[in-house]
CSV table of C-alpha atoms and ligand atoms in Angstrom, one decimal:
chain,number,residue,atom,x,y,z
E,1,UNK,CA,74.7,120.8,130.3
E,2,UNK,CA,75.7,124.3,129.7
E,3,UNK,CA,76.2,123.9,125.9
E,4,UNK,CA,73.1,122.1,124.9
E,5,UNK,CA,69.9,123.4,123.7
E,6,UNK,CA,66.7,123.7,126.1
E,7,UNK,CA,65.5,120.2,124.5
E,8,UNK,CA,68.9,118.6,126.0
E,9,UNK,CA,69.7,117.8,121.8
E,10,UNK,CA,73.0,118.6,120.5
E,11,UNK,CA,73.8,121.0,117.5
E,12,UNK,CA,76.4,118.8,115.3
E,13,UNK,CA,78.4,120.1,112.5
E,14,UNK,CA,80.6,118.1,110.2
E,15,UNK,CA,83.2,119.6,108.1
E,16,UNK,CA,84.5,117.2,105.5
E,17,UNK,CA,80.9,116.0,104.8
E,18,UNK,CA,81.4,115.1,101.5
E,19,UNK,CA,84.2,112.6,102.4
E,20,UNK,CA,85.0,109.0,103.3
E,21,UNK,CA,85.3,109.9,107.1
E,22,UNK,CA,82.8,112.6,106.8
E,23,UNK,CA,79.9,110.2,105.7
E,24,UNK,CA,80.9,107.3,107.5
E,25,UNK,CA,80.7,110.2,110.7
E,26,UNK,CA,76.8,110.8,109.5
E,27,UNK,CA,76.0,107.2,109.3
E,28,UNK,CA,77.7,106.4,112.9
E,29,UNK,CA,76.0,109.6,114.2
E,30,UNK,CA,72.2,108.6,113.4
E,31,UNK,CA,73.1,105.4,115.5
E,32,UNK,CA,74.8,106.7,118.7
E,33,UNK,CA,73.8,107.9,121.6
E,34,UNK,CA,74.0,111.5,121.2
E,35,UNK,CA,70.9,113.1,120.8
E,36,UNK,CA,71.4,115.4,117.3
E,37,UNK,CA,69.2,118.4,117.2
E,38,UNK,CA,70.5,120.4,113.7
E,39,UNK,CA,73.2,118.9,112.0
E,40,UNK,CA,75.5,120.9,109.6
E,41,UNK,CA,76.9,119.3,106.6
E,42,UNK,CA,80.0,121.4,105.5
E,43,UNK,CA,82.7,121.3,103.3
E,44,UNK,CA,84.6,123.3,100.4
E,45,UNK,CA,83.0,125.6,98.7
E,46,UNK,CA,82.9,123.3,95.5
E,47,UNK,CA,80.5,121.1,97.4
E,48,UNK,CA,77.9,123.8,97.6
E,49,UNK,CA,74.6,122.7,96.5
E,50,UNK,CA,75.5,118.6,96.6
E,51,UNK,CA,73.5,116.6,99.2
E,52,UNK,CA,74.7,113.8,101.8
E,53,UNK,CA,72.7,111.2,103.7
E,54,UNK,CA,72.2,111.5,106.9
E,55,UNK,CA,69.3,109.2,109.2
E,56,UNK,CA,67.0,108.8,106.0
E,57,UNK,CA,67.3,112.3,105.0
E,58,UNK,CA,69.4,114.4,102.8
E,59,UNK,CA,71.3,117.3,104.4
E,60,UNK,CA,72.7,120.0,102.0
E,61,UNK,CA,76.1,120.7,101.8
E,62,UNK,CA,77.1,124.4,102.9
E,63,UNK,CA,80.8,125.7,102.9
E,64,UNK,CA,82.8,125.9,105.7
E,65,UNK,CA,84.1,129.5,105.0
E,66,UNK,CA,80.8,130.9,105.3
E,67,UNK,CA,79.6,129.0,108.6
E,68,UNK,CA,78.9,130.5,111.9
E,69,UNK,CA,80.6,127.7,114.5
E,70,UNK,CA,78.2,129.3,117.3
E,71,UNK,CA,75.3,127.6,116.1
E,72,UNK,CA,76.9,124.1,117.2
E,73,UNK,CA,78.2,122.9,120.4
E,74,UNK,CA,80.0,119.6,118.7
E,75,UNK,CA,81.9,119.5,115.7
E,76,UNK,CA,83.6,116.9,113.6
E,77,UNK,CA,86.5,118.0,111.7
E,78,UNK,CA,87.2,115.2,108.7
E,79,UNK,CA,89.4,117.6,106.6
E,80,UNK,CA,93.1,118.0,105.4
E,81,UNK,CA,95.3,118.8,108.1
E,82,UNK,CA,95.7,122.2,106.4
E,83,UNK,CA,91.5,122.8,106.3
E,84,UNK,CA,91.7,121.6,110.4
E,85,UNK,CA,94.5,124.3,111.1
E,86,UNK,CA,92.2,126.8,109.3
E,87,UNK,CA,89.1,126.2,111.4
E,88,UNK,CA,89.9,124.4,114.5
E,89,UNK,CA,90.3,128.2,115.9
E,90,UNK,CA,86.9,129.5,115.0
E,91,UNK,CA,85.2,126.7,115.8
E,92,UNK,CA,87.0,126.6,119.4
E,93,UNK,CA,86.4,130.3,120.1
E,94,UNK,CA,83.0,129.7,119.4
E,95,UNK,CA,82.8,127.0,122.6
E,96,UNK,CA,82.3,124.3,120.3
E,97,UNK,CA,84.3,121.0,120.9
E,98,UNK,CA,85.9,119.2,118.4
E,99,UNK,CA,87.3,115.8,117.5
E,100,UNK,CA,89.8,116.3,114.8
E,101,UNK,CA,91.1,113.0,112.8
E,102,UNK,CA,93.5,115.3,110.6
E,103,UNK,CA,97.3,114.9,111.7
E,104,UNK,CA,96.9,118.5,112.7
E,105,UNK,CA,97.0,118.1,116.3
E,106,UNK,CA,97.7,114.5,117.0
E,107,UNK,CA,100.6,115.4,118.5
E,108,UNK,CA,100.2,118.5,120.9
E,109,UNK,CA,100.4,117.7,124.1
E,110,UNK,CA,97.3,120.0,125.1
E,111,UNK,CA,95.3,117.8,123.2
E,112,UNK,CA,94.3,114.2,124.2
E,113,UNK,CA,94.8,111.2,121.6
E,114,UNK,CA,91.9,109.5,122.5
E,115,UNK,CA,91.0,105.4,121.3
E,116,UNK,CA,87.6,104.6,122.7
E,117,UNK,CA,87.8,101.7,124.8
E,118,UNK,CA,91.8,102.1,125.5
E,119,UNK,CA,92.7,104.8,127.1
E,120,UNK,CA,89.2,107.6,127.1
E,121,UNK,CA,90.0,108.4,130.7
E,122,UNK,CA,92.6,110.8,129.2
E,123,UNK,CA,89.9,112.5,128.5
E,124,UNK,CA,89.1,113.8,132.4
E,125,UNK,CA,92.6,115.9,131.8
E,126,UNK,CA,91.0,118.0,128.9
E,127,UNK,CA,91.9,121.4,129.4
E,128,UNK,CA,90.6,123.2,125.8
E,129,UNK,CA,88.4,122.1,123.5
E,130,UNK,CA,90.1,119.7,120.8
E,131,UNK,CA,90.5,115.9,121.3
E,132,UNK,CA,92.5,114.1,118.2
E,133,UNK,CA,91.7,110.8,116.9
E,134,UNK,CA,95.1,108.7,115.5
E,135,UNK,CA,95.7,107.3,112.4
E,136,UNK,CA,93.6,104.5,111.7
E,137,UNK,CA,96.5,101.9,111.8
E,138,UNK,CA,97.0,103.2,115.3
E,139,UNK,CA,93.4,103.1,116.3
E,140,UNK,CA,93.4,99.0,115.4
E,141,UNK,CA,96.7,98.5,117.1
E,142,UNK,CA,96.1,100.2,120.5
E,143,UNK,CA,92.9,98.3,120.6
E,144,UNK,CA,94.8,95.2,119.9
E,145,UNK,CA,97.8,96.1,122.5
E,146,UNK,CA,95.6,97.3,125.3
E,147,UNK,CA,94.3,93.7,126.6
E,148,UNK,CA,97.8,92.6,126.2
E,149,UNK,CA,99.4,94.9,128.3
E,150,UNK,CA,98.1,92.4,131.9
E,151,UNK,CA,100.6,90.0,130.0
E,152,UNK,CA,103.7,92.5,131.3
E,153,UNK,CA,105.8,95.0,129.2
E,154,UNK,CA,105.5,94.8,125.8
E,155,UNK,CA,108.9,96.2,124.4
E,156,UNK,CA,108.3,96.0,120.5
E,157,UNK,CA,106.0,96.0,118.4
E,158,UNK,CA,106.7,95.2,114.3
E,159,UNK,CA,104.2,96.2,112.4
E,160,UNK,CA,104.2,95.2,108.3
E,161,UNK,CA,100.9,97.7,107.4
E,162,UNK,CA,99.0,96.8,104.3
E,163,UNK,CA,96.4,100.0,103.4
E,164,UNK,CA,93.9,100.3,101.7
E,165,UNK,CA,94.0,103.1,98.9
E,166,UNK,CA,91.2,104.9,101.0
E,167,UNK,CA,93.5,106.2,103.2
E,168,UNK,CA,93.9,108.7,101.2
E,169,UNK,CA,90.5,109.8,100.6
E,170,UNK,CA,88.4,109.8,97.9
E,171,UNK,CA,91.3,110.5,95.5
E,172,UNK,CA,92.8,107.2,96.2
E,173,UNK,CA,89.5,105.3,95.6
E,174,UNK,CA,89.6,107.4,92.0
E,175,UNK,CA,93.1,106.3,90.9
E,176,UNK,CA,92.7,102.9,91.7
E,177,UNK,CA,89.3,102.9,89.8
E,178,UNK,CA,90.6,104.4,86.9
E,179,UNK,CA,93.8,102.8,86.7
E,180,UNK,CA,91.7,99.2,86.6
E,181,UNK,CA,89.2,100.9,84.2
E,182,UNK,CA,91.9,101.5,82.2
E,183,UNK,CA,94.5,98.4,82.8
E,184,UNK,CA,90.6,96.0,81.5
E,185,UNK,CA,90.4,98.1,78.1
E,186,UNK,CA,94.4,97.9,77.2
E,187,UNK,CA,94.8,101.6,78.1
E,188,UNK,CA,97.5,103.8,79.4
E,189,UNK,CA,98.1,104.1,83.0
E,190,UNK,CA,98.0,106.9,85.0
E,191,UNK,CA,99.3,107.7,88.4
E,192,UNK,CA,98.9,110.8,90.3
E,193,UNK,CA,98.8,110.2,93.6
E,194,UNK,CA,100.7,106.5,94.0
E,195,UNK,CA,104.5,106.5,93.2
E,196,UNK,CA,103.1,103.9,90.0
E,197,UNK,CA,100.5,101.9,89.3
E,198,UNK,CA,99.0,100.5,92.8
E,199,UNK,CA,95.9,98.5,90.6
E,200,UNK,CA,96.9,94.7,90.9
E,201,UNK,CA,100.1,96.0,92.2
E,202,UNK,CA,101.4,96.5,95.3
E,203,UNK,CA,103.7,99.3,96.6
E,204,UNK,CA,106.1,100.5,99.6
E,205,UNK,CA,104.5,103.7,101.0
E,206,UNK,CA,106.9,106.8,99.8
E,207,UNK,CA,108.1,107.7,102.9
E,208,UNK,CA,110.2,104.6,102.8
E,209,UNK,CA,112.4,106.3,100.1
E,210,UNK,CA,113.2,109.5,102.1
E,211,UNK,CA,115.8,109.9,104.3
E,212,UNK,CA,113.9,111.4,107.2
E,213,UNK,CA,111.1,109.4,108.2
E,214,UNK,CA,108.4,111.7,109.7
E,215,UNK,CA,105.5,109.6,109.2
E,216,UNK,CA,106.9,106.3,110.5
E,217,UNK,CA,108.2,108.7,113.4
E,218,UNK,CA,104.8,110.0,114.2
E,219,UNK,CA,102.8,106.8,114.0
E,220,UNK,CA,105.7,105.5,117.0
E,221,UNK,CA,104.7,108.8,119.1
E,222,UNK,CA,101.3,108.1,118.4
E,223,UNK,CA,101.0,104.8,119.7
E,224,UNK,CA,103.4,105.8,122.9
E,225,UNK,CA,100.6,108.6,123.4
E,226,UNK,CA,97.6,106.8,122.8
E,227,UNK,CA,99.5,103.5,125.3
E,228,UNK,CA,100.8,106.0,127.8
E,229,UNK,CA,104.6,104.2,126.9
E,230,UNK,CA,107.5,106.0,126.0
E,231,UNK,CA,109.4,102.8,125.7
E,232,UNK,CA,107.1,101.3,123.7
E,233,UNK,CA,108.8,100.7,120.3
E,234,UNK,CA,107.4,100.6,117.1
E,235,UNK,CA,108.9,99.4,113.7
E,236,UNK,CA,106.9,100.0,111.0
E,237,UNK,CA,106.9,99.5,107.2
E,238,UNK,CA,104.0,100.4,105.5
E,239,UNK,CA,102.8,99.1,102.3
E,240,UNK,CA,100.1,100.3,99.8
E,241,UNK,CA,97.5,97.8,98.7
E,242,UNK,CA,95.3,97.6,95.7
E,243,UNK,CA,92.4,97.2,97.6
E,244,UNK,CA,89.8,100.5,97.9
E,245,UNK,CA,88.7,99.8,101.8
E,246,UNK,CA,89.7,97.9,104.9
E,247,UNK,CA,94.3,98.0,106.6
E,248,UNK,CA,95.8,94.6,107.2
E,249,UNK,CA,98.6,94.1,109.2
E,250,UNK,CA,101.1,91.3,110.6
E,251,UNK,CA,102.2,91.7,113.8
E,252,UNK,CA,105.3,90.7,115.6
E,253,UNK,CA,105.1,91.3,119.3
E,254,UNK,CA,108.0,91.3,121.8
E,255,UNK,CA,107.3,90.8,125.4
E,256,UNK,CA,109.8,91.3,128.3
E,257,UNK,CA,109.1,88.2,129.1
E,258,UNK,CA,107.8,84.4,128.3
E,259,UNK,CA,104.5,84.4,126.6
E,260,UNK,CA,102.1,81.7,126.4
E,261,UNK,CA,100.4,81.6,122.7
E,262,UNK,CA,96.7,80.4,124.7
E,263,UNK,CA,96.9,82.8,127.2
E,264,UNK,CA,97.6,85.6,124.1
E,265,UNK,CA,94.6,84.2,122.6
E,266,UNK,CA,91.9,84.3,125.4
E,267,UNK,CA,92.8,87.7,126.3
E,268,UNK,CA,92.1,88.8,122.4
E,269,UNK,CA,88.9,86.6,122.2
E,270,UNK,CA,88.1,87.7,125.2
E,271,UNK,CA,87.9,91.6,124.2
E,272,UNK,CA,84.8,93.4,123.1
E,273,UNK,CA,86.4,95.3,120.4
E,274,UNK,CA,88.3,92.4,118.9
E,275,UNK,CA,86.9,89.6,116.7
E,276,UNK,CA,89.5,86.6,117.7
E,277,UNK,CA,87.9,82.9,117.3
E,278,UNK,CA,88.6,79.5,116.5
E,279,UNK,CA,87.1,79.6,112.7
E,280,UNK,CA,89.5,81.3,111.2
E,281,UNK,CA,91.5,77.6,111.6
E,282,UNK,CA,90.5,77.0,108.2
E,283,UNK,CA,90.7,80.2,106.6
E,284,UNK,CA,91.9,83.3,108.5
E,285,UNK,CA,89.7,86.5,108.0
E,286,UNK,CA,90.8,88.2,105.1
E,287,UNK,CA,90.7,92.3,104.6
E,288,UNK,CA,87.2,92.2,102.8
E,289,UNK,CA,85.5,90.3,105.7
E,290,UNK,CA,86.4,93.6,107.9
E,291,UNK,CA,85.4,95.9,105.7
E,292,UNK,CA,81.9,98.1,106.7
E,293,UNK,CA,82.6,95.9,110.3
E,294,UNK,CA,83.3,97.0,113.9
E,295,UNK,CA,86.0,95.5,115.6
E,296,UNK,CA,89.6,94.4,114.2
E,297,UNK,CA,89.2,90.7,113.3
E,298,UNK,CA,92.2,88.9,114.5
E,299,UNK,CA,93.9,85.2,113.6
E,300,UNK,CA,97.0,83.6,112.6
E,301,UNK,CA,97.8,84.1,117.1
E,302,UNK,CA,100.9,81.8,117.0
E,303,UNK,CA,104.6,81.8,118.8
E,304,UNK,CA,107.8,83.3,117.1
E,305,UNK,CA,109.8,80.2,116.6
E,306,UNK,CA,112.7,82.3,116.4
E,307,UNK,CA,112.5,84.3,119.9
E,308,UNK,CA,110.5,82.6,122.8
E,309,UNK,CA,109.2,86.2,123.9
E,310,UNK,CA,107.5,86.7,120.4
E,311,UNK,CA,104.2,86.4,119.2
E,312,UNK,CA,102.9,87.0,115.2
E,313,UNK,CA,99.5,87.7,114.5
E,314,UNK,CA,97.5,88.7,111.8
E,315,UNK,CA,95.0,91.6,111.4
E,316,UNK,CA,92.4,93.4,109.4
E,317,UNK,CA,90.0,96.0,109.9
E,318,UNK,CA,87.7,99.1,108.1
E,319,UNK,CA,89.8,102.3,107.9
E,320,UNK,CA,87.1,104.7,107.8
E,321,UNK,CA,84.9,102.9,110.3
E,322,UNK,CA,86.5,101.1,113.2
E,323,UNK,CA,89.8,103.3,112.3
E,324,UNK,CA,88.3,106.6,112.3
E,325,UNK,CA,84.5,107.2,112.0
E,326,UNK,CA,83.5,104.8,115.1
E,327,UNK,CA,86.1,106.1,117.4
E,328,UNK,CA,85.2,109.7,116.8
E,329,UNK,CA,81.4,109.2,117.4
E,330,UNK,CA,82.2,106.9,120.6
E,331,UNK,CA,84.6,110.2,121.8
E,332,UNK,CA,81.5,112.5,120.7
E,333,UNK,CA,79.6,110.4,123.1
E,334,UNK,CA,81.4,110.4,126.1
E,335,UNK,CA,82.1,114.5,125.6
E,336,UNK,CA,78.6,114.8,125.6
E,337,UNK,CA,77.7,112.5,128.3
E,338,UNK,CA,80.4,114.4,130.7
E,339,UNK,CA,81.3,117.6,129.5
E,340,UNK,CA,78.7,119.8,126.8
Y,401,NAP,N1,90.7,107.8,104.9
Y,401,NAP,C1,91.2,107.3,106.0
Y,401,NAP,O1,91.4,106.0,106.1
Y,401,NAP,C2,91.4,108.1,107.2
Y,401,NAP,C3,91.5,107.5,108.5
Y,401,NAP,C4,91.8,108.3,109.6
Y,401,NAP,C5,91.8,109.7,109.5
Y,401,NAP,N2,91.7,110.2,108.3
Y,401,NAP,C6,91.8,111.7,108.2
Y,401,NAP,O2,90.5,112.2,108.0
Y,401,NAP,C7,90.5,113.4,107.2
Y,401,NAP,C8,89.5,113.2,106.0
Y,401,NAP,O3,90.0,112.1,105.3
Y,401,NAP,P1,89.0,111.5,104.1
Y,401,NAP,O4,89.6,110.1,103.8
Y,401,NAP,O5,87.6,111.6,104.5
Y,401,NAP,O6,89.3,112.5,102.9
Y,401,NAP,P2,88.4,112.8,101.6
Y,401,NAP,O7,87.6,111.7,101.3
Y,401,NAP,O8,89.4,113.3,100.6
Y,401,NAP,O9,87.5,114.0,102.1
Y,401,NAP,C9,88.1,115.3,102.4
Y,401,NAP,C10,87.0,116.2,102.9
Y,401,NAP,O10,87.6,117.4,103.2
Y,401,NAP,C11,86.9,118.5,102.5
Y,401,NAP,N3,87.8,119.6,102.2
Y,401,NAP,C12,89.0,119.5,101.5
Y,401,NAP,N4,89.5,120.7,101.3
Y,401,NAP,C13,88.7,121.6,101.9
Y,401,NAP,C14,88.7,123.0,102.2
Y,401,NAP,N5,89.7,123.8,101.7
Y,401,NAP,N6,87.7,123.5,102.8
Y,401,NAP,C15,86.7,122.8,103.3
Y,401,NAP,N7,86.6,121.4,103.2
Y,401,NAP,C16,87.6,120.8,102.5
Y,401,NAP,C17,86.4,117.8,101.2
Y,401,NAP,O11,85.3,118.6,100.7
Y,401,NAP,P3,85.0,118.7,99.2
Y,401,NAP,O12,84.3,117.5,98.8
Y,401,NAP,O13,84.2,119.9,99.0
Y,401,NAP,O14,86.4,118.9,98.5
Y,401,NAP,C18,85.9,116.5,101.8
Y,401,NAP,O15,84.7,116.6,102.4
Y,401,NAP,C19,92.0,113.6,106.8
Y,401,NAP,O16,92.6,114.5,107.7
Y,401,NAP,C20,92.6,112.2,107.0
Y,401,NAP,O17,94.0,112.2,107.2
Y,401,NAP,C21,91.5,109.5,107.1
């Protein structure tokens, strides 16, 4: 317990405060099991002076560039992959460790890709001080995949990926609200950060329109990282929806083998982080009945008519929480339980 204080409570500090993740950190932090002594609020320097909730209270908001990493042992980094690349060195040289749910180091083999409940024992090979937290998408899929995998080899997985305009932060909550502010009062539309209008509209993700597709690319290594599965294939098209929180997605899996639909089933109803249950026969759970939820809620389980190997399912689940902010507090909690 080298890192902790004398009280055994943990010094927390949260950069990207003032965000979707960074709150939805906050609010998962007051109910886990680490036991917070200070907890730093931190973000641009534009956020200095604004407030955020956290356990009943209101933490001010100090900037990042000024902060002294020493002063905390555990560190959440909700930021641009740009502010993470900043920081991430400080905070490490400090001794602090840090779950980072930027892109920035998804992908670097020194750092473990960690979804809690799939594969955390990747953890026990930590050799610095960073463990990365995937895209959300990637978060709900592992989680769906990993009580699959007793079935045999899964060989492909294709993935239609309906998200919500939160994954891009609170600037995609703004351009949907304004653009729906503005489409109700017979006013111009703006987009900024969508290719065109995204309220009541839907819209292929702009990677799909370049040639080199380095987000598809990276979402395929994450899942092979996160599933310990270089074979494992991933065919993704991704889809922006004019909904502000909560990623659907409809599934095609390929097995190496026969699968039977009921056996599919129990293993998913079966699994604590999945919601998969007979009464969704009537109505299947739609994105809004996921959203502020744990787990990824789960129906639709039937066979591929056209391939005896396949099965299609359907699935919805929060972005922020059970994509992002849950699974970096559940990491928090095992790196404190094991290694601060
Ligand atoms: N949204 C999702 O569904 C989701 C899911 C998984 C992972 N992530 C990742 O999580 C990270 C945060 O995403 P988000 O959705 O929470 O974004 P967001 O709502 O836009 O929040 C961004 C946060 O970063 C801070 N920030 C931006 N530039 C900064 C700078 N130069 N110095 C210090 N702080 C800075 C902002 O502070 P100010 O308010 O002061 O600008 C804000 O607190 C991103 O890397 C994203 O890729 C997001």
């Amino acid at each position: 317990m080298t890192g902790k204080n004398d009280d055994a409570t943990v010094n927390i500090a949260v950069v990207g405060a003032t965000g979707l993740v960074g709150s939805a950190v906050l609010e998962h932090l007051s109910d886990s099991e680490i036991p917070t002594g200070q907890v730093y609020a931190l973000a641009s320097d534009n956020s200095e002076a604004e407030f955020v909730d956290f356990s009943k209270r209101s933490l001010s908001v100090h900037p990042v560039s000024e902060f002294d990493f020493k002063q905390v042992q555990l560190c959440f980094f909700c930021v641009p992959a740009e502010v993470a690349a900043e920081y991430l060195p400080a905070a490490t040289k400090a001794g602090c460790y840090c779950i980072d749910f930027s892109t920035c180091s998804r992908l670097d083999d020194k750092v473990p890709l960690i979804v809690s409940g799939v594969n955390e024992k990747d953890l026990q090979e930590l050799d610095g001080r960073i463990v990365a937290s995937p895209d959300s998408s990637i978060v709900h899929l592992a989680q769906i995949l990993a009580p699959l995998k007793e079935l045999g080899v899964i060989e492909r997985v294709n993935a239609t990926m309906m998200r919500a305009v939160s994954e891009m932060g609170r600037k995609g909550i703004d351009e949907l609200s304004q653009q729906s502010i503005a489409l109700f009062n017979l006013k111009p539309i703006k987009h900024e950060h969508f290719l065109a209008q995204i309220a009541f509209n839907v819209l292929p993700h702009v990677c799909h329109a370049q040639a080199n597709n380095q987000l598809i690319d990276d979402l395929q290594s994450e899942l092979a990282k996160v599933m310990h599965d270089a074979a494992l294939l991933l065919n993704t098209s991704l889809i922006s929806a004019p909904v502000f929180y909560g990623h659907s997605m409809m599934l095609q899996l390929e097995f190496s083998q026969d699968v039977d639909v009921a056996r599919v089933t129990h293993l998913l109803a079966t699994d604590s982080d999945l919601h998969c249950t007979n009464k969704q026969i009537n109505r299947p759970d739609s994105v809004s009945d996921a959203v502020n939820q744990k787990g990824v809620y789960l129906g639709c389980v039937r066979q591929d008519t056209t391939w005896q190997n396949g099965i299609n399912l359907w699935a919805v689940a929060d972005n922020i929480h059970q994509g992002a902010a849950i699974n970096g507090v559940q990491i928090g909690e095992i790196l404190v339980k094991s290694y601060l």
